mmCIF file of C-alpha atoms in Angstrom:
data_model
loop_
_atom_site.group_PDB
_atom_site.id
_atom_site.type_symbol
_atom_site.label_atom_id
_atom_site.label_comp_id
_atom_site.label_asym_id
_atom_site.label_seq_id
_atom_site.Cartn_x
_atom_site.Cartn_y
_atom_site.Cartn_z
ATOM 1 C CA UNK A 183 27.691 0.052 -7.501
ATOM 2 C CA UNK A 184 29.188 -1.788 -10.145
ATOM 3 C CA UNK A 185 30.749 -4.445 -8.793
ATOM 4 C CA UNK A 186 30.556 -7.068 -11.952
ATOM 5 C CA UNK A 187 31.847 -10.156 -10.093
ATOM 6 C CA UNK A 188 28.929 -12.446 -8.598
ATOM 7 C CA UNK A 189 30.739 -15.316 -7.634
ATOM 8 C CA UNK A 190 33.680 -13.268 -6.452
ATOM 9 C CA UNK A 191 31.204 -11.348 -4.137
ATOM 10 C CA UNK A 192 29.965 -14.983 -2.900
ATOM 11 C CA UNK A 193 33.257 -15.708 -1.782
ATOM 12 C CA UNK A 194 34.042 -12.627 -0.258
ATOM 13 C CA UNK A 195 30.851 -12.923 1.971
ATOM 14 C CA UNK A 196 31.792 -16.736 3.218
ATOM 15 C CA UNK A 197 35.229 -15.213 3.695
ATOM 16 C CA UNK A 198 34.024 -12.508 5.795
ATOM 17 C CA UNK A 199 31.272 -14.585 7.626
ATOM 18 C CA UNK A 200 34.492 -17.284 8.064
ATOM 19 C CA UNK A 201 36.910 -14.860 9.890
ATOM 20 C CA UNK A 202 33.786 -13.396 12.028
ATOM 21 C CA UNK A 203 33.047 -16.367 13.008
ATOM 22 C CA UNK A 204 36.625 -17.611 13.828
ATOM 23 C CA UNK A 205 37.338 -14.115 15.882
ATOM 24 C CA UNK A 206 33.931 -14.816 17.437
ATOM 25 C CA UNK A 207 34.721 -18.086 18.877
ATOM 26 C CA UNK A 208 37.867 -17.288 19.850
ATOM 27 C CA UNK A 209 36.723 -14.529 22.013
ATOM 28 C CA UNK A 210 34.380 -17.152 23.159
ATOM 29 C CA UNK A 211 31.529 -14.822 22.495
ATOM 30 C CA UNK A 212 29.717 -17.806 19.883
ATOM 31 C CA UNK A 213 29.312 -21.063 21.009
ATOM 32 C CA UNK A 214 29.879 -24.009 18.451
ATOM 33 C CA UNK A 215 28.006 -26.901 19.108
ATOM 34 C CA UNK A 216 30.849 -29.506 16.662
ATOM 35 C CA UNK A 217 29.053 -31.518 14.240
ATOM 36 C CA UNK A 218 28.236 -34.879 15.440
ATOM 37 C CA UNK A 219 30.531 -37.442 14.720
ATOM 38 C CA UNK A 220 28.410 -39.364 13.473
ATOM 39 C CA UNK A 221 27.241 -36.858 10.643
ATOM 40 C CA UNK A 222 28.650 -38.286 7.793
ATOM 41 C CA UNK A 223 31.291 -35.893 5.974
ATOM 42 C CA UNK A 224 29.487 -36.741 2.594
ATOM 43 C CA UNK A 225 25.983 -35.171 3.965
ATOM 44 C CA UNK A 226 28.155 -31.781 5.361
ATOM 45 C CA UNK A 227 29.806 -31.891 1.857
ATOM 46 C CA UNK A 228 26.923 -32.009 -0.205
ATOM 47 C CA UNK A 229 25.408 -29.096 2.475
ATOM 48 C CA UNK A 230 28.351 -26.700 1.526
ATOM 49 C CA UNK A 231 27.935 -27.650 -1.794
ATOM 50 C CA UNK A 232 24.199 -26.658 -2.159
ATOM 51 C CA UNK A 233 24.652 -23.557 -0.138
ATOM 52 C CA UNK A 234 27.828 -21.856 -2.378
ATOM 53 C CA UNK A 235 26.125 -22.726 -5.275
ATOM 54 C CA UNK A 236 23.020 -21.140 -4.056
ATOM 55 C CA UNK A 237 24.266 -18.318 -2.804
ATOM 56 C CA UNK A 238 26.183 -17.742 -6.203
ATOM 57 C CA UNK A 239 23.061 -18.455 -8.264
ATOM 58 C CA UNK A 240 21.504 -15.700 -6.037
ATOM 59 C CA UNK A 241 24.445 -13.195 -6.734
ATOM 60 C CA UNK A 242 24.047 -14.116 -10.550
ATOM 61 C CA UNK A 243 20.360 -13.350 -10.457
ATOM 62 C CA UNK A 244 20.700 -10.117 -8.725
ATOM 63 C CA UNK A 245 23.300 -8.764 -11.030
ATOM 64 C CA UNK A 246 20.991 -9.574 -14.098
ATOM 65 C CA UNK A 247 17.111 -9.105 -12.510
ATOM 66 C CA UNK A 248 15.934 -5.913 -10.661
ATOM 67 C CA UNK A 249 15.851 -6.176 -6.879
ATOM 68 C CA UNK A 250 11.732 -6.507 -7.135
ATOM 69 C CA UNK A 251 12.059 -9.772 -9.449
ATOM 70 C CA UNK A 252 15.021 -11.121 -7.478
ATOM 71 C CA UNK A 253 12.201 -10.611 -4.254
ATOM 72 C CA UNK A 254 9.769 -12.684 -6.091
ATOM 73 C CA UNK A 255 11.960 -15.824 -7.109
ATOM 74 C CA UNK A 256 12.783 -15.659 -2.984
ATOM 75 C CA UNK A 257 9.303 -15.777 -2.500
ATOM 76 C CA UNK A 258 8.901 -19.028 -4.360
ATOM 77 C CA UNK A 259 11.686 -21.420 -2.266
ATOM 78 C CA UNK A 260 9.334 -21.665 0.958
ATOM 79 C CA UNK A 261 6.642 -22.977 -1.357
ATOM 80 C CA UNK A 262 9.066 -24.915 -3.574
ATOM 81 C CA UNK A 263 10.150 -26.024 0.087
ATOM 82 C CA UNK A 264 6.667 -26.903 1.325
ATOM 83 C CA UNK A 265 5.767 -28.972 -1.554
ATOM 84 C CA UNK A 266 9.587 -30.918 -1.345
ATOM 85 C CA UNK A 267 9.256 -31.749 1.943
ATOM 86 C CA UNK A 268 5.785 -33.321 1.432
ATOM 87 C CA UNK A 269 6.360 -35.297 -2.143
ATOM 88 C CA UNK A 270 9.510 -36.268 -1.034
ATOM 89 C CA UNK A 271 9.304 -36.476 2.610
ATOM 90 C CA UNK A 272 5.792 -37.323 3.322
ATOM 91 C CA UNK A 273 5.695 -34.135 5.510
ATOM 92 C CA UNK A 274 2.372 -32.821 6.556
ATOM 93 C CA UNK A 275 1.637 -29.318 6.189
ATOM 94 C CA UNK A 276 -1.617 -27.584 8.071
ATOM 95 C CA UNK A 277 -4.194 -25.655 6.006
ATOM 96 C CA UNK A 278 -3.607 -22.848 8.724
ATOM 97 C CA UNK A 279 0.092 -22.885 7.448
ATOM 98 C CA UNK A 280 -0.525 -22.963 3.616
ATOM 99 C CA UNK A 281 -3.306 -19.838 4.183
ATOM 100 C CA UNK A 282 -0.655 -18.056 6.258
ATOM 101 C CA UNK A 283 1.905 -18.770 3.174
ATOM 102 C CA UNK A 284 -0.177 -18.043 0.655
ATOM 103 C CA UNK A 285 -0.996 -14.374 2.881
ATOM 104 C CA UNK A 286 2.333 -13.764 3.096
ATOM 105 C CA UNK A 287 3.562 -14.617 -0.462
ATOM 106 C CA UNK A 288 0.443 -12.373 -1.871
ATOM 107 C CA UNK A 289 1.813 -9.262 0.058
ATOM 108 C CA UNK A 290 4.891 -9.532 -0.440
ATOM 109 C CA UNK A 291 4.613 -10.279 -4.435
ATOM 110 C CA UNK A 292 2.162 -6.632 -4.254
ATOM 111 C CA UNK A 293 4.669 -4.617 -2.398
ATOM 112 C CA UNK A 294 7.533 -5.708 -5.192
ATOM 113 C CA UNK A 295 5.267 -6.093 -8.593
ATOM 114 C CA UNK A 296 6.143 -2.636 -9.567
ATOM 115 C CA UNK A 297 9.922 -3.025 -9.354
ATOM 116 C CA UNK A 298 9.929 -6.449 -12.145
ATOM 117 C CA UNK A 299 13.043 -5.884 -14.337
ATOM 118 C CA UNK A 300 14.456 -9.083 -15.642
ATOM 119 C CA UNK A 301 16.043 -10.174 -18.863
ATOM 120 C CA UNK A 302 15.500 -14.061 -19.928
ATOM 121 C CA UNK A 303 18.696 -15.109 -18.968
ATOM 122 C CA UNK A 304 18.466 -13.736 -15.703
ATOM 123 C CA UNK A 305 14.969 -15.547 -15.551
ATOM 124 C CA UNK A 306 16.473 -18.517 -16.428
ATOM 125 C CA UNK A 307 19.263 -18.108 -13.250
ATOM 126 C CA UNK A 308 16.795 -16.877 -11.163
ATOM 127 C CA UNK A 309 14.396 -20.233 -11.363
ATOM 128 C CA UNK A 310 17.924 -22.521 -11.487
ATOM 129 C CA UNK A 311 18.302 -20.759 -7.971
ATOM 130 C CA UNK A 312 15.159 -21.866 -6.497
ATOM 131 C CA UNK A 313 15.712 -25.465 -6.137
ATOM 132 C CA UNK A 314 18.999 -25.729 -4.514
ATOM 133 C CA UNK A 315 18.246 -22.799 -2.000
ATOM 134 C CA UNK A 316 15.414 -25.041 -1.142
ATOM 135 C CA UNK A 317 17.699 -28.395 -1.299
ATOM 136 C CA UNK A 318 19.760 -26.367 1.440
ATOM 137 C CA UNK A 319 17.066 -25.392 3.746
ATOM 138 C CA UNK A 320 15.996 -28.655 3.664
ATOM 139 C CA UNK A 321 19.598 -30.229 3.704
ATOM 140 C CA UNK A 322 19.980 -28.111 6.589
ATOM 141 C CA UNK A 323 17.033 -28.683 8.536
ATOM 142 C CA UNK A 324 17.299 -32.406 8.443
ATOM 143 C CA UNK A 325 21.373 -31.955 9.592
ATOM 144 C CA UNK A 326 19.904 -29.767 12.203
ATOM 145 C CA UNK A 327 17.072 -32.225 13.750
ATOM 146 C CA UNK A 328 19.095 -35.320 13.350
ATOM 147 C CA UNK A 329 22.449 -34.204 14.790
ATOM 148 C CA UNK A 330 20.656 -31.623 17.341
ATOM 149 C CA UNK A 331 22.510 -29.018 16.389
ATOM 150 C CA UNK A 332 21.690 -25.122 17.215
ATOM 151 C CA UNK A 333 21.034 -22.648 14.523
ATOM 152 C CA UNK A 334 24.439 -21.428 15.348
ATOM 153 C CA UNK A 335 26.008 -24.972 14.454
#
């Protein structure tokens, strides 16, 4: 459409998804489970942190790679994920689950090989923005299972 503003686009969409949010809980339609307090503020500082920069890197690589491409550096964070979680984390992952990812990965990577426009710097931002979208679904998990927080949190 050309819109030639990345980052402005990622803050428009946490300004939008702010105010929804806001006129949703004051209508009382979206229940906020609060942060525990015992969540430190550095941990919910470093998550916002990881996520805008993510979610910038992700505008960045779609205004420089074709949609296809930009599908196919997505596809790598669950398995950049995966192997995180268990070299840092020690977290165990089934052979069922790595079949199933490697499945899904495979299809997905067919039904978007023939739509692979990128130039090297958008390369370059599109791998950059694979390891802190998975540092945030991580980040975010652990926030999640520690504080018991709901997905809506």
């Amino acid at each position: 459409v050309g819109f030639n503003f990345p980052v402005a686009l990622s803050l428009i969409h946490y300004i939008a998804a702010w105010v929804l949010m806001a006129v949703l809980r004051a209508l009382y339609l979206m229940p906020i489970a609060p942060p525990s307090k015992s969540t430190p503020f550095s941990s919910l500082f470093a998550l916002g942190a990881v996520m805008s920069f993510s979610t910038g890197l992700a505008n960045i690589s779609l205004k420089h790679n074709s949609v296809g491409f930009y599908q196919m550096a997505k596809i790598a964070v669950t398995p950049t994920i995966v192997a995180a979680e268990f070299i840092l984390l020690r977290k165990g992952v089934s052979f069922r689950k790595v079949i199933t990812l490697v499945i899904v990965s495979f299809g997905v990577a067919v039904a978007t090989v023939t739509d692979l426009e990128f130039n090297f710097f958008g390369a370059c931002v599109a791998i950059a923005w694979i390891i802190p979208s998975a540092i945030n679904k991580i980040l975010w998990s652990n926030l999640q299972q520690s504080g018991n927080w709901t997905a809506l949190a």
